[in-house]
Amino acid sequence: VREEMSQLMNEAERRHHIATRYQNEASEMRLGILEQQAERRHLEVVAKLERNISSIEVRAADRGKYLVAELQSLQEQNMAMQRDHAANISIAEAIQAHRLQVTYTNEMAEFARTNQEFLSEEFAQNLTIFRKEVQQPLNQKEHPVSPRYVHIPDEVTLKDILLRQIRKSVRMKYDLEIHDRAKEETKEHTSQFLVQSIKDLLTRERMRKNRDRIAKSHGEKYGAPAPAKPDSTRPPVAGRAR
């Protein structure tokens, strides 16, 4: 599971780098187009001003009067238009940079939200399995017993309650056979062995559901998931005292 999670993280990071590179290339392309358009507009404006200046020079030559004042006015207008043009280019670059920053922030927020939902879903499933397999059955047995006894039940009584409950589970059949065949003084014949067997069963169930969910997620993204392997007979599990 760790290897699969590591592969998923590496794949997500690789895709993120690819998407970032594509966005940067697209941004550079758009900035290049904007610069070309701005340069073309600038040349058109300069050409228009030059034509106006030329026509004014012709009229001024005919008039012979107020030529210097008109030329200075046109130069001031030309400088003002160049300043406005430079300001427009700066504004366009700032807007483009802001859009790129917003896009990157949204992608990172979506990535964090997806991982948080994945971890929350895994925790909720594990908690549901634990309550279903252990807590609820034990609580159901505890309610009719507690009013009848003033003292706390001894270990033998608790073990009998646990045995009556887990004998209903088909998945615990192998561990129950080991427990029944074991001698009285061995660790396989203790309640700790049964509790550890339940924990091992919950761990295997959680890992199986995690693998199924990851395979399903892969199938939705990249194609049909691989067929799930049938549950094989698990090897003997040695009990451990708590």
Coordinates of N, CA and C in Angstrom, one line a residue:
V1 N 0.8 -1.2 0.0 CA 0.0 0.0 0.0 C 0.9 1.3 0.0
R2 N 2.0 1.2 0.8 CA 2.9 2.4 0.8 C 3.5 2.6 -0.6
E3 N 3.9 1.5 -1.3 CA 4.4 1.6 -2.6 C 3.4 2.2 -3.6
E4 N 2.2 1.7 -3.5 CA 1.1 2.3 -4.3 C 0.8 3.7 -4.0
M5 N 0.8 4.1 -2.8 CA 0.6 5.5 -2.4 C 1.8 6.3 -2.9
S6 N 3.0 5.8 -2.7 CA 4.2 6.6 -3.2 C 4.1 6.7 -4.7
Q7 N 3.7 5.7 -5.4 CA 3.5 5.8 -6.9 C 2.5 6.8 -7.3
L8 N 1.4 6.8 -6.5 CA 0.3 7.8 -6.8 C 0.8 9.2 -6.5
M9 N 1.5 9.4 -5.4 CA 2.1 10.8 -5.1 C 3.0 11.2 -6.2
N10 N 3.9 10.3 -6.7 CA 4.9 10.6 -7.7 C 4.1 11.0 -9.0
E11 N 3.1 10.2 -9.3 CA 2.3 10.4 -10.6 C 1.6 11.8 -10.5
A12 N 1.1 12.1 -9.3 CA 0.4 13.4 -9.1 C 1.4 14.5 -9.2
E13 N 2.6 14.4 -8.6 CA 3.6 15.4 -8.7 C 4.1 15.6 -10.2
R14 N 4.2 14.4 -10.9 CA 4.7 14.6 -12.3 C 3.6 15.3 -13.1
R15 N 2.4 14.9 -12.9 CA 1.3 15.6 -13.6 C 1.2 17.1 -13.3
H16 N 1.5 17.4 -12.0 CA 1.4 18.8 -11.6 C 2.5 19.6 -12.3
H17 N 3.8 19.0 -12.4 CA 4.9 19.6 -13.1 C 4.5 19.8 -14.6
I18 N 3.9 18.8 -15.2 CA 3.6 18.9 -16.6 C 2.5 20.0 -16.8
A19 N 1.5 20.0 -15.9 CA 0.5 21.1 -16.0 C 1.1 22.5 -15.8
T20 N 2.0 22.6 -14.8 CA 2.6 23.9 -14.6 C 3.4 24.3 -15.8
R21 N 4.2 23.4 -16.4 CA 5.0 23.7 -17.6 C 4.1 24.1 -18.7
Y22 N 3.0 23.4 -18.9 CA 2.1 23.8 -20.0 C 1.5 25.2 -19.8
Q23 N 1.1 25.4 -18.5 CA 0.6 26.8 -18.2 C 1.6 27.9 -18.4
N24 N 2.8 27.6 -18.0 CA 3.9 28.6 -18.2 C 4.1 28.9 -19.7
E25 N 4.1 27.8 -20.5 CA 4.3 27.9 -21.9 C 3.2 28.7 -22.5
A26 N 1.9 28.4 -22.1 CA 0.8 29.1 -22.6 C 0.8 30.6 -22.2
S27 N 1.2 30.8 -20.9 CA 1.3 32.2 -20.5 C 2.4 33.0 -21.3
E28 N 3.5 32.3 -21.5 CA 4.5 33.0 -22.3 C 4.1 33.3 -23.7
M29 N 3.3 32.3 -24.3 CA 2.8 32.5 -25.6 C 1.8 33.7 -25.6
R30 N 0.9 33.7 -24.6 CA -0.1 34.8 -24.6 C 0.6 36.1 -24.4
L31 N 1.6 36.2 -23.5 CA 2.4 37.4 -23.3 C 3.1 37.8 -24.6
G32 N 3.6 36.8 -25.3 CA 4.2 37.2 -26.6 C 3.2 37.8 -27.6
I33 N 2.0 37.2 -27.6 CA 1.0 37.7 -28.5 C 0.6 39.1 -28.1
L34 N 0.5 39.3 -26.8 CA 0.1 40.7 -26.3 C 1.2 41.7 -26.6
E35 N 2.5 41.3 -26.5 CA 3.6 42.2 -26.8 C 3.6 42.5 -28.3
Q36 N 3.3 41.5 -29.2 CA 3.3 41.7 -30.6 C 2.1 42.6 -31.0
Q37 N 1.0 42.4 -30.3 CA -0.2 43.3 -30.6 C 0.2 44.7 -30.1
A38 N 0.8 44.8 -28.9 CA 1.1 46.2 -28.5 C 2.2 46.8 -29.4
E39 N 3.1 46.1 -29.8 CA 4.2 46.6 -30.7 C 3.6 47.1 -32.0
R40 N 2.6 46.2 -32.5 CA 2.0 46.6 -33.8 C 1.1 47.8 -33.6
R41 N 0.4 47.9 -32.5 CA -0.4 49.1 -32.2 C 0.5 50.3 -32.1
H42 N 1.6 50.1 -31.4 CA 2.5 51.2 -31.2 C 3.1 51.7 -32.5
L43 N 3.4 50.8 -33.4 CA 3.9 51.2 -34.8 C 2.8 51.9 -35.5
E44 N 1.6 51.4 -35.4 CA 0.5 52.1 -36.1 C 0.3 53.5 -35.6
V45 N 0.3 53.7 -34.2 CA 0.2 55.0 -33.7 C 1.3 55.9 -34.1
V46 N 2.5 55.4 -34.0 CA 3.7 56.2 -34.4 C 3.6 56.6 -35.9
A47 N 3.2 55.6 -36.7 CA 3.0 55.9 -38.2 C 2.0 57.0 -38.4
K48 N 0.9 56.9 -37.6 CA -0.2 57.9 -37.8 C 0.3 59.2 -37.3
L49 N 1.0 59.3 -36.2 CA 1.5 60.5 -35.7 C 2.5 61.1 -36.7
E50 N 3.3 60.2 -37.3 CA 4.3 60.7 -38.3 C 3.6 61.3 -39.5
R51 N 2.5 60.6 -39.9 CA 1.8 61.2 -41.0 C 1.1 62.5 -40.7
N52 N 0.6 62.6 -39.4 CA 0.1 63.9 -39.0 C 1.1 65.0 -39.0
I53 N 2.3 64.6 -38.4 CA 3.4 65.6 -38.4 C 3.8 66.0 -39.8
S54 N 3.8 65.0 -40.7 CA 4.2 65.4 -42.0 C 3.2 66.4 -42.7
S55 N 1.9 66.0 -42.5 CA 0.9 66.9 -43.0 C 1.0 68.3 -42.4
I56 N 1.2 68.3 -41.1 CA 1.3 69.6 -40.4 C 2.5 70.4 -40.9
E57 N 3.6 69.7 -41.1 CA 4.8 70.3 -41.6 C 4.6 71.0 -43.0
V58 N 3.8 70.2 -43.8 CA 3.5 70.8 -45.1 C 2.7 72.0 -45.0
R59 N 1.6 71.9 -44.1 CA 0.8 73.1 -43.9 C 1.6 74.3 -43.3
A60 N 2.5 73.9 -42.3 CA 3.2 74.9 -41.7 C 4.2 75.6 -42.7
A61 N 4.8 74.8 -43.6 CA 5.6 75.4 -44.6 C 4.9 76.4 -45.4
D62 N 3.6 76.0 -45.7 CA 2.8 77.0 -46.5 C 2.4 78.2 -45.7
R63 N 2.1 77.9 -44.5 CA 1.7 79.1 -43.6 C 2.9 79.9 -43.2
G64 N 4.0 79.1 -42.8 CA 5.1 79.8 -42.3 C 5.0 80.4 -40.9
K65 N 4.0 79.9 -40.1 CA 3.7 80.5 -38.9 C 3.2 79.5 -37.9
Y66 N 3.5 79.6 -36.6 CA 3.2 78.7 -35.5 C 3.7 77.3 -35.7
L67 N 4.7 77.1 -36.5 CA 5.2 75.7 -36.7 C 5.8 75.1 -35.5
V68 N 6.6 75.9 -34.8 CA 7.3 75.3 -33.6 C 6.3 74.9 -32.5
A69 N 5.3 75.7 -32.3 CA 4.3 75.4 -31.2 C 3.6 74.1 -31.6
E70 N 3.2 74.0 -32.8 CA 2.4 72.8 -33.2 C 3.3 71.5 -33.1
L71 N 4.5 71.6 -33.5 CA 5.4 70.5 -33.4 C 5.6 70.1 -31.9
Q72 N 5.8 71.1 -31.0 CA 6.0 70.7 -29.6 C 4.7 70.1 -29.1
S73 N 3.6 70.6 -29.5 CA 2.3 70.0 -29.0 C 2.2 68.5 -29.5
L74 N 2.6 68.3 -30.7 CA 2.5 66.9 -31.2 C 3.5 66.0 -30.5
Q75 N 4.7 66.5 -30.2 CA 5.6 65.7 -29.5 C 5.1 65.4 -28.1
E76 N 4.5 66.3 -27.5 CA 4.0 66.1 -26.1 C 2.8 65.0 -26.2
Q77 N 2.0 65.1 -27.2 CA 1.0 64.1 -27.4 C 1.6 62.7 -27.7
N78 N 2.6 62.7 -28.5 CA 3.3 61.4 -28.7 C 3.9 60.8 -27.5
M79 N 4.5 61.6 -26.7 CA 5.1 61.1 -25.4 C 4.0 60.6 -24.4
A80 N 2.9 61.4 -24.4 CA 1.8 60.9 -23.5 C 1.2 59.6 -24.0
M81 N 1.1 59.4 -25.3 CA 0.5 58.2 -25.8 C 1.5 57.0 -25.6
Q82 N 2.8 57.3 -25.7 CA 3.8 56.3 -25.4 C 3.7 55.9 -23.9
R83 N 3.5 56.9 -23.0 CA 3.4 56.5 -21.6 C 2.2 55.7 -21.3
D84 N 1.1 56.1 -21.9 CA -0.2 55.3 -21.8 C 0.0 53.9 -22.3
H85 N 0.7 53.8 -23.4 CA 0.9 52.4 -24.0 C 1.8 51.6 -23.0
A86 N 2.8 52.2 -22.5 CA 3.6 51.4 -21.5 C 2.8 51.0 -20.3
A87 N 2.0 51.9 -19.8 CA 1.1 51.6 -18.6 C 0.2 50.5 -19.0
N88 N -0.4 50.5 -20.2 CA -1.3 49.4 -20.5 C -0.6 48.1 -20.6
I89 N 0.6 48.1 -21.1 CA 1.4 46.8 -21.1 C 1.7 46.3 -19.7
S90 N 2.0 47.2 -18.8 CA 2.3 46.8 -17.4 C 1.0 46.3 -16.8
I91 N -0.1 46.9 -17.0 CA -1.4 46.4 -16.5 C -1.7 45.0 -17.0
A92 N -1.5 44.8 -18.3 CA -1.8 43.5 -18.9 C -0.9 42.4 -18.3
E93 N 0.4 42.7 -18.1 CA 1.3 41.8 -17.5 C 0.9 41.5 -16.1
A94 N 0.5 42.5 -15.3 CA 0.1 42.3 -13.9 C -1.2 41.4 -13.9
I95 N -2.1 41.7 -14.8 CA -3.4 40.9 -14.8 C -3.1 39.4 -15.1
Q96 N -2.2 39.2 -16.1 CA -1.8 37.8 -16.5 C -1.1 37.1 -15.3
A97 N -0.2 37.8 -14.7 CA 0.5 37.2 -13.5 C -0.5 36.9 -12.4
H98 N -1.5 37.8 -12.2 CA -2.5 37.5 -11.1 C -3.3 36.3 -11.5
R99 N -3.7 36.1 -12.8 CA -4.5 35.0 -13.2 C -3.7 33.7 -13.0
L100 N -2.4 33.7 -13.4 CA -1.6 32.5 -13.2 C -1.5 32.2 -11.7
Q101 N -1.4 33.2 -10.8 CA -1.3 32.9 -9.4 C -2.6 32.3 -8.9
V102 N -3.7 32.9 -9.3 CA -5.0 32.4 -8.9 C -5.2 30.9 -9.3
T103 N -4.8 30.6 -10.6 CA -5.0 29.3 -11.1 C -4.1 28.3 -10.3
Y104 N -2.9 28.7 -10.0 CA -2.0 27.8 -9.2 C -2.5 27.6 -7.8
T105 N -3.0 28.6 -7.2 CA -3.6 28.5 -5.9 C -4.8 27.6 -5.8
N106 N -5.7 27.7 -6.8 CA -6.8 26.9 -6.9 C -6.5 25.4 -7.1
E107 N -5.4 25.1 -7.9 CA -5.0 23.8 -8.2 C -4.4 23.2 -6.9
M108 N -3.6 23.9 -6.2 CA -3.1 23.4 -4.9 C -4.2 23.2 -3.9
A109 N -5.1 24.1 -3.8 CA -6.2 23.9 -2.9 C -7.1 22.7 -3.2
E110 N -7.3 22.4 -4.5 CA -8.0 21.2 -4.9 C -7.2 20.0 -4.6
F111 N -5.9 20.0 -4.8 CA -5.1 18.9 -4.5 C -5.1 18.5 -3.0
A112 N -5.0 19.6 -2.2 CA -5.1 19.4 -0.7 C -6.5 18.9 -0.3
R113 N -7.5 19.4 -0.9 CA -8.9 19.0 -0.5 C -9.1 17.5 -0.9
T114 N -8.6 17.1 -2.1 CA -8.7 15.7 -2.5 C -8.0 14.8 -1.5
N115 N -6.8 15.1 -1.2 CA -6.1 14.2 -0.2 C -6.8 14.2 1.2
Q116 N -7.3 15.4 1.6 CA -8.0 15.4 2.9 C -9.2 14.5 2.8
E117 N -10.0 14.6 1.7 CA -11.2 13.7 1.6 C -10.8 12.2 1.6
F118 N -9.6 11.9 0.9 CA -9.2 10.5 0.9 C -8.8 10.0 2.3
L119 N -8.1 10.8 3.0 CA -7.7 10.4 4.4 C -8.9 10.3 5.3
S120 N -9.8 11.3 5.2 CA -11.0 11.3 6.0 C -11.9 10.1 5.7
E121 N -12.0 9.7 4.4 CA -12.8 8.6 4.0 C -12.2 7.3 4.6
E122 N -10.9 7.2 4.5 CA -10.2 6.0 5.0 C -10.4 5.9 6.5
F123 N -10.3 7.0 7.3 CA -10.5 6.9 8.7 C -11.9 6.6 9.1
A124 N -12.9 7.1 8.3 CA -14.3 6.8 8.6 C -14.6 5.3 8.3
Q125 N -14.0 4.8 7.3 CA -14.2 3.4 7.0 C -13.6 2.5 8.0
N126 N -12.4 2.8 8.5 CA -11.8 2.0 9.5 C -12.6 2.1 10.8
L127 N -13.1 3.3 11.1 CA -13.9 3.4 12.4 C -15.2 2.6 12.3
T128 N -15.8 2.7 11.1 CA -17.1 1.9 10.9 C -16.9 0.4 11.0
I129 N -15.8 -0.1 10.4 CA -15.5 -1.5 10.5 C -15.2 -1.9 12.0
F130 N -14.5 -1.1 12.7 CA -14.2 -1.4 14.1 C -15.4 -1.4 14.9
R131 N -16.3 -0.5 14.8 CA -17.6 -0.4 15.5 C -18.5 -1.6 15.2
K132 N -18.5 -1.9 13.9 CA -19.4 -3.0 13.4 C -18.9 -4.4 13.9
E133 N -17.6 -4.6 13.9 CA -17.1 -5.9 14.2 C -16.8 -6.2 15.6
V134 N -16.6 -5.1 16.4 CA -16.1 -5.3 17.8 C -17.0 -4.6 18.8
Q135 N -17.2 -3.3 18.7 CA -17.8 -2.5 19.7 C -19.3 -2.9 19.8
Q136 N -20.0 -2.8 18.7 CA -21.5 -3.0 18.8 C -21.8 -4.4 19.3
P137 N -21.2 -5.5 18.8 CA -21.5 -6.8 19.4 C -21.2 -6.9 20.9
L138 N -20.1 -6.4 21.3 CA -19.8 -6.4 22.7 C -20.8 -5.6 23.6
N139 N -21.1 -4.4 23.0 CA -22.1 -3.6 23.8 C -23.5 -4.3 23.9
Q140 N -23.9 -5.0 22.8 CA -25.1 -5.8 22.9 C -25.1 -6.9 23.9
K141 N -24.0 -7.5 24.1 CA -23.9 -8.5 25.1 C -23.7 -7.9 26.5
E142 N -23.3 -6.7 26.6 CA -23.0 -6.1 27.9 C -24.3 -5.6 28.6
H143 N -25.2 -5.1 27.8 CA -26.5 -4.6 28.4 C -27.3 -5.6 29.2
P144 N -27.5 -6.8 28.7 CA -28.3 -7.8 29.5 C -27.5 -8.3 30.7
V145 N -26.2 -8.2 30.6 CA -25.4 -8.9 31.7 C -25.2 -7.9 32.8
S146 N -25.0 -6.6 32.6 CA -24.6 -5.7 33.6 C -25.7 -5.5 34.7
P147 N -27.0 -5.5 34.4 CA -27.9 -5.4 35.5 C -28.0 -6.6 36.4
R148 N -27.6 -7.7 36.0 CA -27.7 -9.0 36.7 C -26.6 -9.2 37.7
Y149 N -25.5 -8.5 37.5 CA -24.3 -8.7 38.3 C -23.9 -7.4 38.9
V150 N -23.6 -7.4 40.2 CA -23.2 -6.2 40.9 C -21.7 -6.0 40.7
H151 N -20.9 -7.1 40.7 CA -19.5 -7.1 40.5 C -19.1 -7.1 39.0
I152 N -17.9 -6.8 38.7 CA -17.4 -6.9 37.3 C -17.2 -8.4 37.0
P153 N -17.6 -8.8 35.8 CA -17.4 -10.2 35.4 C -16.0 -10.6 35.4
D154 N -15.7 -11.8 35.7 CA -14.3 -12.2 35.7 C -13.8 -12.5 34.2
E155 N -12.6 -12.9 34.1 CA -12.0 -13.1 32.8 C -12.7 -14.3 32.1
V156 N -13.0 -15.3 32.8 CA -13.7 -16.5 32.2 C -15.0 -16.1 31.6
T157 N -15.8 -15.3 32.3 CA -17.1 -14.9 31.8 C -17.0 -14.0 30.6
L158 N -16.0 -13.0 30.7 CA -15.8 -12.2 29.5 C -15.3 -13.0 28.3
K159 N -14.5 -14.0 28.5 CA -14.0 -14.8 27.4 C -15.2 -15.6 26.8
D160 N -16.1 -16.1 27.7 CA -17.3 -16.9 27.2 C -18.2 -15.9 26.3
I161 N -18.4 -14.7 26.8 CA -19.2 -13.8 26.0 C -18.5 -13.5 24.6
L162 N -17.2 -13.3 24.7 CA -16.5 -13.1 23.4 C -16.6 -14.3 22.5
L163 N -16.4 -15.5 23.0 CA -16.5 -16.7 22.2 C -17.9 -16.8 21.6
R164 N -18.9 -16.6 22.4 CA -20.3 -16.7 21.8 C -20.5 -15.8 20.7
Q165 N -19.9 -14.6 20.8 CA -20.1 -13.6 19.7 C -19.3 -13.9 18.5
I166 N -18.0 -14.3 18.6 CA -17.2 -14.4 17.4 C -17.4 -15.8 16.7
R167 N -18.1 -16.7 17.4 CA -18.4 -18.0 16.8 C -19.4 -17.8 15.7
K168 N -20.1 -16.7 15.7 CA -21.1 -16.4 14.6 C -20.4 -15.9 13.3
S169 N -19.1 -15.5 13.4 CA -18.4 -15.0 12.3 C -17.7 -16.1 11.5
V170 N -17.9 -16.2 10.2 CA -17.3 -17.2 9.4 C -15.8 -16.9 9.2
R171 N -15.4 -15.6 9.3 CA -14.1 -15.2 9.1 C -13.2 -15.6 10.2
M172 N -13.8 -15.8 11.4 CA -13.0 -16.2 12.6 C -12.9 -17.7 12.8
K173 N -13.4 -18.5 11.8 CA -13.4 -19.9 11.9 C -12.0 -20.5 12.1
Y174 N -11.0 -20.1 11.3 CA -9.7 -20.6 11.4 C -9.1 -20.3 12.8
D175 N -9.2 -19.1 13.3 CA -8.7 -18.8 14.6 C -9.4 -19.6 15.7
L176 N -10.7 -19.8 15.6 CA -11.4 -20.5 16.6 C -11.0 -22.0 16.6
E177 N -10.7 -22.6 15.4 CA -10.1 -23.9 15.4 C -8.8 -24.0 16.1
I178 N -7.9 -23.0 15.9 CA -6.6 -23.0 16.6 C -6.9 -22.9 18.1
H179 N -7.8 -22.0 18.5 CA -8.1 -21.8 19.9 C -8.6 -23.1 20.5
D180 N -9.6 -23.8 19.9 CA -10.2 -25.0 20.4 C -9.2 -26.2 20.5
R181 N -8.3 -26.2 19.5 CA -7.3 -27.3 19.6 C -6.1 -27.1 20.6
A182 N -5.9 -25.8 21.0 CA -4.8 -25.5 21.8 C -5.1 -26.0 23.3
K183 N -4.0 -26.2 24.0 CA -4.1 -26.7 25.4 C -4.5 -25.5 26.3
E184 N -4.8 -25.8 27.5 CA -5.3 -24.8 28.5 C -4.3 -23.8 28.8
E185 N -3.1 -24.2 28.9 CA -2.0 -23.2 29.4 C -1.3 -22.5 28.3
T186 N -1.6 -22.8 27.1 CA -0.9 -22.2 25.9 C -1.5 -20.8 25.6
K187 N -0.7 -20.0 24.9 CA -1.2 -18.6 24.6 C -2.3 -18.6 23.6
E188 N -2.4 -19.7 22.8 CA -3.4 -19.8 21.7 C -4.8 -20.0 22.4
H189 N -4.8 -20.4 23.7 CA -6.1 -20.7 24.3 C -6.6 -19.6 25.2
T190 N -6.0 -18.4 25.1 CA -6.3 -17.3 25.9 C -7.2 -16.3 25.2
S191 N -7.8 -15.3 26.0 CA -8.6 -14.3 25.3 C -7.8 -13.3 24.6
Q192 N -6.5 -13.1 25.0 CA -5.6 -12.2 24.3 C -5.4 -12.7 22.8
F193 N -5.3 -14.0 22.6 CA -5.2 -14.5 21.3 C -6.4 -14.2 20.4
L194 N -7.6 -14.3 21.0 CA -8.8 -14.0 20.3 C -8.9 -12.5 19.9
V195 N -8.6 -11.7 20.9 CA -8.6 -10.2 20.7 C -7.6 -9.9 19.6
Q196 N -6.4 -10.4 19.6 CA -5.4 -10.1 18.6 C -5.9 -10.6 17.2
S197 N -6.6 -11.8 17.2 CA -7.1 -12.3 15.9 C -8.1 -11.3 15.3
I198 N -9.0 -10.8 16.2 CA -10.0 -9.8 15.7 C -9.3 -8.6 15.2
K199 N -8.2 -8.1 15.8 CA -7.5 -6.9 15.3 C -6.8 -7.2 14.0
D200 N -6.2 -8.4 13.9 CA -5.6 -8.8 12.6 C -6.7 -8.9 11.5
L201 N -7.9 -9.4 11.8 CA -9.0 -9.4 10.8 C -9.4 -8.0 10.4
L202 N -9.5 -7.1 11.3 CA -9.9 -5.7 11.0 C -8.8 -5.1 10.1
T203 N -7.5 -5.4 10.4 CA -6.4 -4.8 9.6 C -6.5 -5.3 8.2
R204 N -6.7 -6.6 8.0 CA -6.7 -7.1 6.7 C -7.9 -6.6 5.9
E205 N -9.1 -6.4 6.6 CA -10.2 -5.9 5.9 C -10.0 -4.4 5.5
R206 N -9.4 -3.7 6.4 CA -9.1 -2.3 6.0 C -8.1 -2.2 4.8
M207 N -7.1 -3.0 4.8 CA -6.1 -3.0 3.7 C -6.8 -3.4 2.4
R208 N -7.7 -4.4 2.5 CA -8.4 -4.9 1.3 C -9.3 -3.8 0.7
K209 N -10.0 -3.1 1.6 CA -10.9 -2.0 1.1 C -10.1 -0.8 0.6
N210 N -8.9 -0.6 1.2 CA -8.1 0.5 0.6 C -7.6 0.1 -0.8
R211 N -7.2 -1.1 -0.9 CA -6.7 -1.6 -2.3 C -7.9 -1.5 -3.3
D212 N -9.1 -1.9 -2.9 CA -10.2 -1.8 -3.8 C -10.5 -0.4 -4.2
R213 N -10.5 0.5 -3.2 CA -10.8 1.9 -3.5 C -9.7 2.5 -4.4
I214 N -8.4 2.2 -4.2 CA -7.4 2.7 -5.0 C -7.5 2.2 -6.4
A215 N -7.8 0.9 -6.5 CA -8.0 0.3 -7.9 C -9.2 0.9 -8.6
K216 N -10.2 1.2 -7.9 CA -11.4 1.8 -8.5 C -11.1 3.2 -8.9
S217 N -10.3 3.9 -8.1 CA -9.9 5.3 -8.5 C -9.0 5.3 -9.7
H218 N -8.1 4.3 -9.8 CA -7.3 4.2 -11.0 C -8.1 3.8 -12.2
G219 N -9.1 3.0 -12.0 CA -10.0 2.6 -13.1 C -10.7 3.8 -13.7
E220 N -11.2 4.6 -12.8 CA -12.0 5.8 -13.3 C -11.1 6.8 -14.0
K221 N -9.8 6.8 -13.7 CA -8.9 7.8 -14.3 C -8.2 7.2 -15.6
Y222 N -7.8 5.9 -15.5 CA -7.0 5.4 -16.6 C -7.6 4.2 -17.3
G223 N -8.8 3.8 -16.9 CA -9.4 2.6 -17.6 C -10.0 1.7 -16.6
A224 N -10.4 0.5 -17.1 CA -11.1 -0.5 -16.2 C -10.1 -1.0 -15.1
P225 N -10.5 -1.1 -13.9 CA -9.5 -1.6 -12.9 C -9.3 -3.1 -13.0
A226 N -8.2 -3.5 -12.5 CA -7.8 -4.9 -12.5 C -8.8 -5.7 -11.7
P227 N -9.1 -7.0 -12.1 CA -10.0 -7.8 -11.3 C -9.5 -8.1 -10.0
A228 N -10.4 -8.0 -9.0 CA -10.0 -8.3 -7.6 C -9.7 -9.7 -7.4
K229 N -8.6 -10.0 -6.7 CA -8.2 -11.4 -6.4 C -9.2 -12.0 -5.3
P230 N -9.6 -13.2 -5.5 CA -10.4 -13.8 -4.4 C -9.6 -14.0 -3.1
D231 N -10.3 -13.9 -2.0 CA -9.7 -14.1 -0.7 C -9.2 -15.5 -0.6
S232 N -7.9 -15.7 -0.4 CA -7.3 -17.0 -0.2 C -7.2 -17.3 1.3
T233 N -6.9 -18.6 1.5 CA -6.8 -19.0 2.9 C -5.6 -18.4 3.5
R234 N -5.8 -17.6 4.6 CA -4.7 -16.9 5.1 C -3.8 -17.8 6.0
P235 N -2.5 -17.5 6.2 CA -1.7 -18.3 7.0 C -2.0 -18.2 8.4
P236 N -1.5 -19.1 9.2 CA -1.8 -19.1 10.7 C -1.2 -17.8 11.3
V237 N -2.0 -17.2 12.2 CA -1.6 -16.0 12.9 C -1.3 -16.3 14.3
A238 N -0.1 -16.0 14.8 CA 0.2 -16.3 16.2 C -0.3 -15.2 17.0
G239 N -0.9 -15.5 18.2 CA -1.4 -14.5 19.0 C -0.3 -13.8 19.8
R240 N -0.6 -12.5 20.2 CA 0.3 -11.8 21.0 C -0.4 -11.2 22.2
A241 N 0.2 -11.3 23.4 CA -0.4 -10.8 24.6 C -0.4 -9.3 24.5
R242 N -1.4 -8.6 25.0 CA -1.4 -7.1 25.0 C -0.5 -6.6 26.1

